[in-house]
XYZ file of C-alpha atoms in Angstrom:
502
model
C -54.551 84.793 -58.850
C -51.392 82.821 -58.040
C -50.387 80.172 -60.532
C -49.840 76.536 -59.488
C -46.219 76.702 -60.741
C -45.531 79.709 -58.551
C -46.976 77.933 -55.510
C -44.907 74.855 -56.293
C -41.745 76.970 -56.516
C -42.467 78.540 -53.136
C -43.076 75.107 -51.579
C -39.837 73.676 -52.955
C -37.882 76.712 -51.786
C -39.324 76.375 -48.295
C -38.473 72.676 -48.250
C -34.918 73.360 -49.372
C -34.412 76.018 -46.685
C -35.622 73.693 -43.980
C -33.515 70.897 -45.366
C -30.366 73.030 -45.389
C -30.879 73.919 -41.754
C -30.801 70.195 -40.868
C -28.196 69.143 -43.365
C -24.515 69.104 -42.374
C -22.238 71.473 -44.230
C -19.409 70.182 -46.399
C -16.655 69.605 -43.851
C -14.024 69.154 -46.541
C -14.158 72.888 -47.311
C -13.425 73.873 -43.741
C -11.311 71.126 -42.255
C -8.083 69.486 -43.220
C -7.605 67.585 -39.981
C -10.240 65.775 -37.968
C -9.709 64.153 -34.547
C -10.202 60.425 -34.164
C -8.945 57.837 -31.685
C -6.797 60.456 -30.021
C -4.911 61.019 -33.279
C -5.406 63.342 -36.234
C -6.634 62.164 -39.581
C -6.464 64.375 -42.623
C -9.745 64.796 -44.394
C -9.970 62.091 -47.015
C -10.547 64.680 -49.764
C -7.009 66.008 -49.254
C -5.363 62.586 -49.421
C -4.148 61.245 -52.789
C -6.304 58.340 -53.935
C -3.417 55.858 -53.932
C -2.730 56.703 -50.292
C -6.260 55.901 -49.126
C -6.875 52.399 -47.718
C -9.777 51.968 -50.155
C -11.604 54.370 -52.433
C -13.679 56.120 -49.771
C -14.961 58.531 -52.404
C -17.642 55.904 -53.071
C -19.353 57.207 -49.910
C -19.046 60.876 -50.871
C -22.181 62.879 -50.027
C -23.532 59.925 -48.006
C -24.629 60.281 -44.415
C -26.411 58.137 -41.835
C -29.705 59.368 -40.451
C -32.051 58.022 -37.788
C -35.741 58.211 -38.638
C -38.632 57.870 -36.202
C -41.415 56.128 -38.084
C -43.875 55.753 -35.191
C -47.520 55.954 -36.260
C -46.638 56.394 -39.935
C -47.486 53.134 -41.652
C -46.679 54.350 -45.144
C -43.224 55.501 -44.063
C -42.518 52.215 -42.337
C -43.676 50.297 -45.406
C -41.201 52.250 -47.540
C -38.324 51.918 -45.058
C -38.656 48.144 -44.802
C -39.237 47.433 -48.461
C -36.720 45.322 -50.396
C -36.050 48.301 -52.694
C -36.728 46.803 -56.139
C -35.677 50.146 -57.674
C -32.067 48.937 -57.538
C -32.668 46.019 -59.894
C -30.889 46.126 -63.267
C -34.145 46.134 -65.234
C -34.932 49.541 -63.769
C -31.597 51.055 -64.773
C -33.049 52.595 -67.965
C -35.721 54.454 -66.084
C -34.577 58.022 -66.640
C -37.473 59.392 -64.615
C -36.648 57.447 -61.469
C -38.415 59.051 -58.553
C -37.794 56.228 -56.097
C -35.810 56.691 -52.885
C -32.466 54.897 -52.766
C -30.884 54.071 -49.436
C -29.238 51.313 -47.422
C -30.837 50.230 -44.157
C -28.244 49.906 -41.373
C -30.286 49.003 -38.303
C -33.647 49.460 -36.710
C -35.078 49.551 -33.198
C -38.559 48.076 -33.205
C -39.192 49.111 -29.604
C -38.383 52.775 -30.268
C -39.741 52.726 -33.839
C -36.532 54.044 -35.371
C -34.456 53.015 -38.335
C -30.944 54.096 -39.369
C -30.375 54.712 -43.063
C -27.339 55.370 -45.198
C -28.542 57.900 -47.732
C -27.161 60.679 -49.876
C -28.335 64.283 -49.940
C -30.423 64.017 -53.096
C -32.375 61.011 -51.854
C -32.889 62.600 -48.462
C -34.412 65.605 -50.242
C -36.672 63.193 -52.089
C -37.655 61.435 -48.851
C -38.497 64.723 -47.173
C -40.492 65.702 -50.247
C -42.556 62.545 -49.922
C -42.900 62.839 -46.128
C -42.683 66.582 -45.306
C -43.037 65.988 -41.551
C -40.194 63.440 -41.536
C -38.761 63.125 -38.015
C -35.041 62.443 -38.399
C -31.611 63.276 -36.996
C -28.221 63.028 -38.650
C -25.993 60.613 -36.702
C -23.038 60.474 -39.118
C -22.556 63.616 -41.173
C -19.565 62.758 -43.330
C -19.708 59.016 -43.960
C -16.670 58.872 -46.221
C -14.498 60.455 -43.537
C -15.931 58.191 -40.869
C -15.079 55.137 -42.972
C -11.555 56.437 -43.572
C -10.955 56.811 -39.844
C -11.753 53.206 -39.024
C -8.625 52.039 -40.838
C -5.275 52.287 -39.011
C -3.816 55.729 -39.584
C -0.657 54.368 -41.217
C -2.542 51.686 -43.140
C -1.255 51.025 -46.630
C -2.851 49.136 -49.458
C -1.378 45.691 -50.116
C 1.908 45.484 -51.949
C 3.008 49.117 -51.642
C 5.662 49.150 -48.977
C 9.144 47.679 -49.067
C 9.211 47.723 -45.285
C 7.236 44.528 -44.897
C 7.717 42.929 -48.307
C 11.045 41.627 -46.995
C 9.514 40.098 -43.880
C 8.071 36.669 -44.690
C 6.235 38.147 -47.682
C 3.441 39.650 -45.635
C 0.942 41.637 -47.670
C 0.141 44.138 -44.922
C 2.612 46.263 -43.018
C 0.640 45.772 -39.796
C 1.322 42.025 -39.836
C 5.078 42.422 -39.482
C 4.644 45.177 -36.878
C 2.377 43.044 -34.677
C 4.680 40.023 -34.922
C 7.714 42.168 -34.080
C 5.946 43.381 -30.926
C 5.129 39.780 -29.974
C 8.801 38.853 -30.102
C 9.278 41.166 -27.119
C 5.999 40.246 -25.394
C 3.752 37.574 -26.836
C 0.799 39.077 -24.967
C 1.468 42.576 -26.230
C -1.680 44.709 -26.453
C -0.414 46.418 -29.610
C -2.576 44.021 -31.591
C -5.737 45.521 -30.065
C -4.877 49.181 -30.663
C -6.303 49.011 -34.155
C -8.620 46.840 -36.205
C -6.637 44.225 -38.130
C -6.947 42.659 -41.594
C -7.373 38.917 -42.019
C -3.698 38.227 -42.642
C -2.634 39.969 -39.438
C -5.272 38.119 -37.425
C -4.112 34.755 -38.833
C -0.484 35.577 -38.029
C -1.449 36.605 -34.456
C -3.357 33.363 -33.917
C -0.434 31.318 -35.268
C 1.896 32.864 -32.696
C -0.629 32.318 -29.905
C -0.931 28.659 -30.840
C 2.841 28.229 -31.002
C 3.174 29.816 -27.568
C 0.369 27.827 -25.958
C 0.299 24.521 -27.887
C -1.142 22.583 -24.939
C -4.326 24.646 -24.745
C -4.768 26.324 -28.146
C -5.481 24.441 -31.378
C -6.265 26.054 -34.718
C -8.532 24.020 -36.937
C -9.245 24.679 -40.601
C -12.688 23.159 -40.988
C -13.396 24.225 -44.573
C -12.808 26.798 -47.260
C -14.915 29.720 -48.418
C -16.132 30.467 -51.937
C -12.890 32.374 -52.587
C -10.900 29.511 -51.029
C -10.011 31.217 -47.764
C -9.627 29.010 -44.696
C -12.553 28.881 -42.285
C -10.801 28.674 -38.916
C -11.915 27.609 -35.469
C -9.850 28.288 -32.353
C -10.194 25.391 -29.923
C -9.290 26.408 -26.355
C -9.110 23.385 -24.068
C -7.033 22.871 -20.910
C -6.171 19.208 -20.240
C -7.315 17.966 -16.854
C -6.444 14.500 -15.649
C -9.339 14.496 -13.205
C -12.042 15.331 -15.758
C -12.676 13.296 -18.873
C -12.965 15.383 -22.025
C -16.367 13.926 -22.789
C -17.678 15.382 -19.527
C -16.721 18.936 -20.449
C -19.305 21.450 -21.606
C -18.448 23.389 -24.768
C -19.008 27.120 -25.207
C -19.056 28.540 -28.748
C -18.305 32.211 -29.362
C -18.836 33.450 -32.872
C -18.016 36.743 -34.619
C -17.675 38.413 -37.987
C -20.784 36.913 -39.595
C -21.524 40.304 -41.136
C -18.227 41.518 -42.482
C -18.606 45.228 -41.724
C -19.091 44.534 -38.009
C -15.385 44.713 -37.181
C -15.926 45.152 -33.447
C -17.428 41.637 -33.286
C -14.201 40.177 -34.713
C -11.932 42.037 -32.316
C -14.169 41.114 -29.362
C -13.895 37.388 -30.092
C -10.110 37.732 -30.319
C -10.006 39.795 -27.123
C -11.943 37.076 -25.331
C -9.298 34.532 -26.419
C -6.639 36.934 -25.179
C -8.373 37.419 -21.807
C -8.896 33.677 -21.336
C -5.154 33.154 -21.824
C -4.467 35.857 -19.253
C -6.866 34.155 -16.843
C -5.157 30.820 -17.496
C -1.749 32.343 -16.760
C -3.067 33.679 -13.459
C -5.225 30.726 -12.409
C -4.675 27.578 -14.514
C -6.723 25.418 -12.105
C -9.873 27.554 -12.434
C -13.073 25.547 -12.716
C -13.709 27.363 -16.009
C -10.806 25.459 -17.543
C -11.331 22.112 -15.861
C -15.021 21.844 -16.798
C -15.396 23.889 -20.002
C -14.079 23.766 -23.555
C -14.259 26.721 -25.928
C -14.686 27.010 -29.664
C -14.020 30.495 -31.038
C -14.824 31.528 -34.572
C -13.325 35.008 -34.906
C -14.219 35.484 -38.573
C -17.258 33.568 -39.783
C -17.161 35.404 -43.094
C -13.508 35.506 -44.237
C -14.245 36.556 -47.839
C -16.548 39.391 -46.829
C -14.154 40.554 -44.115
C -11.216 40.726 -46.504
C -13.406 42.588 -48.980
C -14.050 45.295 -46.375
C -10.287 45.850 -46.216
C -9.781 45.968 -49.971
C -12.895 47.425 -51.590
C -15.991 48.276 -49.549
C -15.818 48.919 -45.793
C -19.589 48.547 -45.487
C -19.976 45.176 -47.231
C -22.243 42.834 -45.203
C -22.704 39.436 -46.897
C -20.255 36.774 -47.995
C -18.839 36.966 -51.522
C -20.135 33.914 -53.341
C -21.832 34.193 -56.726
C -25.613 34.020 -57.010
C -28.148 33.179 -59.703
C -28.064 36.817 -60.817
C -24.956 37.935 -62.767
C -23.248 40.827 -61.040
C -24.936 40.140 -57.689
C -22.641 38.643 -55.084
C -23.138 37.388 -51.594
C -25.617 35.691 -49.276
C -26.501 36.820 -45.758
C -25.000 33.956 -43.745
C -27.301 34.671 -40.838
C -30.339 33.969 -43.033
C -28.941 30.699 -44.396
C -29.535 28.187 -41.580
C -32.079 25.428 -41.924
C -34.467 26.291 -39.119
C -37.690 28.036 -40.120
C -35.887 29.234 -43.220
C -37.913 31.477 -45.536
C -36.611 32.866 -48.776
C -36.015 36.574 -48.217
C -38.038 39.259 -49.934
C -34.752 40.996 -50.664
C -33.269 40.319 -54.105
C -29.842 38.899 -54.823
C -28.031 42.230 -54.779
C -29.725 43.195 -51.515
C -27.944 43.041 -48.167
C -30.408 40.588 -46.613
C -30.583 38.085 -49.485
C -31.029 34.593 -48.030
C -30.098 32.584 -51.102
C -32.512 30.221 -52.819
C -32.310 27.410 -50.255
C -31.075 26.710 -46.691
C -27.339 26.302 -46.189
C -26.615 27.822 -49.604
C -24.079 30.111 -47.957
C -20.755 28.284 -47.899
C -19.981 29.280 -44.335
C -23.225 28.018 -42.833
C -22.754 24.644 -44.538
C -19.142 24.432 -43.337
C -20.277 24.993 -39.749
C -23.106 22.446 -40.035
C -20.726 19.836 -41.482
C -18.234 20.461 -38.693
C -20.882 20.086 -36.000
C -22.101 16.847 -37.515
C -18.572 15.464 -37.790
C -17.632 16.378 -34.211
C -20.975 15.802 -32.530
C -19.497 13.322 -30.053
C -16.528 15.573 -29.245
C -18.399 18.762 -28.354
C -21.436 18.889 -26.121
C -22.411 22.463 -26.797
C -23.915 24.054 -23.725
C -23.613 27.693 -24.726
C -23.627 29.672 -27.968
C -22.884 33.384 -28.163
C -23.031 35.163 -31.516
C -21.475 38.634 -31.532
C -22.791 41.367 -33.842
C -23.113 45.139 -33.909
C -24.662 47.541 -33.258
C -27.352 48.319 -30.654
C -26.095 47.254 -27.198
C -28.620 44.440 -26.887
C -28.747 40.855 -25.638
C -31.187 38.863 -27.735
C -32.558 35.448 -26.837
C -34.491 32.977 -29.064
C -36.556 32.878 -31.102
C -35.878 35.268 -33.972
C -38.320 33.786 -36.469
C -41.525 34.323 -34.452
C -42.735 35.800 -31.186
C -45.503 33.214 -30.965
C -43.035 30.400 -30.322
C -41.890 30.283 -26.703
C -38.336 29.018 -26.084
C -37.851 26.197 -23.632
C -36.894 27.334 -20.141
C -37.622 30.946 -21.097
C -37.500 32.181 -17.513
C -33.952 30.982 -17.045
C -32.918 32.284 -20.464
C -34.102 35.738 -19.459
C -32.477 35.466 -16.013
C -29.112 34.610 -17.548
C -29.438 37.384 -20.127
C -30.024 39.958 -17.402
C -27.065 38.545 -15.498
C -24.830 39.033 -18.524
C -26.186 42.572 -18.928
C -25.448 43.336 -15.270
C -21.892 41.971 -15.555
C -21.311 44.275 -18.517
C -22.760 47.253 -16.657
C -20.584 46.581 -13.626
C -17.507 46.362 -15.878
C -18.042 49.463 -18.001
C -21.241 51.228 -16.971
C -22.813 50.474 -20.345
C -26.382 49.200 -20.553
C -27.261 46.302 -22.812
C -31.007 45.863 -23.198
C -32.497 42.358 -22.992
C -35.260 41.344 -25.383
C -36.411 38.434 -27.549
C -34.773 38.356 -30.965
C -38.203 38.328 -32.666
C -38.894 41.806 -31.290
C -35.573 43.069 -32.605
C -36.294 41.544 -36.024
C -39.968 42.602 -36.042
C -40.508 38.999 -37.123
C -44.285 38.896 -36.751
C -44.649 41.700 -39.299
C -41.652 40.800 -41.495
C -41.111 37.013 -41.053
C -38.210 36.695 -43.500
C -36.050 39.085 -41.453
C -35.927 36.610 -38.575
C -35.818 33.369 -40.534
C -32.907 30.991 -40.861
C -30.765 32.609 -38.151
C -27.758 30.976 -36.524
C -29.255 31.870 -33.112
C -32.433 29.878 -33.685
C -30.666 27.015 -35.423
C -28.059 26.567 -32.684
C -30.608 26.937 -29.883
C -33.051 24.465 -31.372
C -30.552 21.860 -32.590
C -27.270 22.178 -30.702
C -26.974 24.461 -27.684
C -28.880 24.615 -24.415
C -28.226 28.345 -23.961
C -27.961 30.698 -26.947
C -27.771 34.452 -27.338
C -26.956 37.074 -29.878
C -25.088 40.059 -28.450
C -25.217 43.297 -30.384
C -22.212 45.290 -29.274
C -21.590 49.004 -29.051
C -22.692 51.506 -29.766
C -26.284 52.662 -29.757
C -25.940 54.621 -32.948
C -23.570 57.594 -32.984
C -20.896 55.462 -34.713
C -22.900 52.514 -35.987
C -20.741 49.952 -37.763
C -17.809 52.398 -37.699
C -16.922 52.257 -34.021
C -13.474 53.884 -33.578
C -10.604 51.572 -32.667
C -10.129 53.251 -29.293
C -13.180 51.247 -28.162
C -11.721 47.826 -29.057
C -10.336 47.146 -25.588
C -13.216 48.669 -23.547
C -15.760 46.655 -25.566
C -13.548 43.594 -25.300
C -13.376 43.990 -21.542
C -17.128 44.302 -21.086
C -17.890 41.366 -23.382
C -15.369 39.189 -21.588
C -17.045 40.130 -18.293
C -20.360 39.033 -19.772
C -18.945 35.772 -21.152
C -17.228 35.006 -17.856
C -20.549 35.412 -16.072
C -22.125 33.190 -18.698
C -19.545 30.475 -17.984
C -19.952 30.629 -14.228
C -23.727 30.420 -14.593
C -23.445 27.326 -16.758
C -21.036 25.743 -14.271
C -23.570 26.320 -11.508
C -26.330 24.745 -13.585
C -26.930 21.112 -12.616
C -28.564 20.039 -15.887
C-alpha cells in the first residue's frame, strides 16, 4: 500500500515538472546582450552595480504573469485581496504560506489580472490552484526595468561631463539643452524617457522661446518640496475675450511608474506648438485654452528614477511608520471611500479625502482660478490597457449626464487614434474597468469622477499602450508613436468641443 508521503512526493514532483515547462529559463546564463529600442543592452547581471541606473537586482527572479480567473470565485477573491500578509505584524510568521505578489492591472471584461510575482510564490499559487490558467508576459522583469532607462543613463553626480554645465544632476539634461541650441524643436528629447530635471529644463526653454503663448505656473509644492507645475498654453486673440475661451486640461504622471503618460502630455505640448507654427489662426487657438500637468506626482516620479522604477503612489508619510505614499487617484472628495488596502499597499487612499498633497494642490488651484478657467474638457492619461474610460468610476448604477454624447465622443477619439496608428482603444465606463460594483473602494475618489461632477463638462481617462506585453515598461521607441496617436485623439476632442453649441 502506497504511503501518503510517497503520494505527496509524486504530486509535488509532477507539479514542479509542469511548472518548469511554463517557467522561463534564467536568461542571464545564456545572454549577455539583449535587444531593446533598436539598441543592445547588456544583461543587468553583467553590469557593475554602480553602473546601473538603480539597483534592478531588487526585481531579480520576478516576472509578470497574466491570469484568467473566469468562473473561479476563490481565485478572484485572493487576487483582489488587500494582501494583509505584508503587514509588519506578520513578519515573525516563520511558517508563512500566503502568496505574495503585486497587482499591476486587470481586465474585468476578459476576467484577467496581471501580477508581478516571483518564482517561489508562483509555485505556491499553482499549488493552491493546480488548474491555474496563466501566461508569462514579462519573463525577466529586472532586465525589462533596466531597459526602460536611457542606455547611457548615469546615476546623479557621477559624471564630470555635465557637472560643469549649470550644475545639472543628470547628463541627459545638458545633452537635451545642447540639442535645443541648434533646434529648439529638436525631437532628441523624445527619443528616451526623461527624469524630472530634464523635463523642467526642456519646459523652461520652451517657455523662453514662446513667451507669448506658454506660461509655466508653480501652483504648489509636494511633500518633498518639489514644484507642482502647470503649463498654460494660451494664444492671445484680440477678437475673442479670454473669458469666452473654453479650457482643456490634460493630465499625466499621477501614478509615477506610468512614464508613457508623462511623455505623452509633453508630446501634446510639442505638437500644439508645431500646429501653432503652421497655423497660428486655427480656431483651436482662438477659442480654446490649455492647461497641461505633465507630472502630477513629482516626488513619486523622481523616486522611480532614483530607487524603484515600479513605484506608484506619491511619497508622503502616513500614519504607519515605514509606509510611504498615498494613491493620488483615490484622494479626491467625490464618493471617497477609505481603501481596503493598508498604508504600505499601492492603492492606499489615505485616511480622508484630499490627504494626498497633490490632489489638494489641484483643488486649491481650481478654486483660486475658477473665474479664469471654464473647464470644458478633462483628459487624464494613464497606462496601460489601450482604453478610453468615461464616468463614473465609483459605481455603474449612477448614469452620467449626457451619456450618449459622452460615448459618441469617446468612440470618435478611439477612431482618430485608430486612423493615426492602427491601434484600437476600447471604450467602456470606468466602473467596469474598476469592477466598482464588486469592489467599491477601487473606483472611489478618482480624479475622473471629481472633475466630471464638479468642474468639467467632458471628462475621460485614457489608458495608453500597450495591452500587456510590456505593461508599465513600454520601451522608449514607442514614445513618439504613442504621442502621435494621443495627439490625434486630443485634436479630435478639441474639434468636437468647438462644434458643440453648449
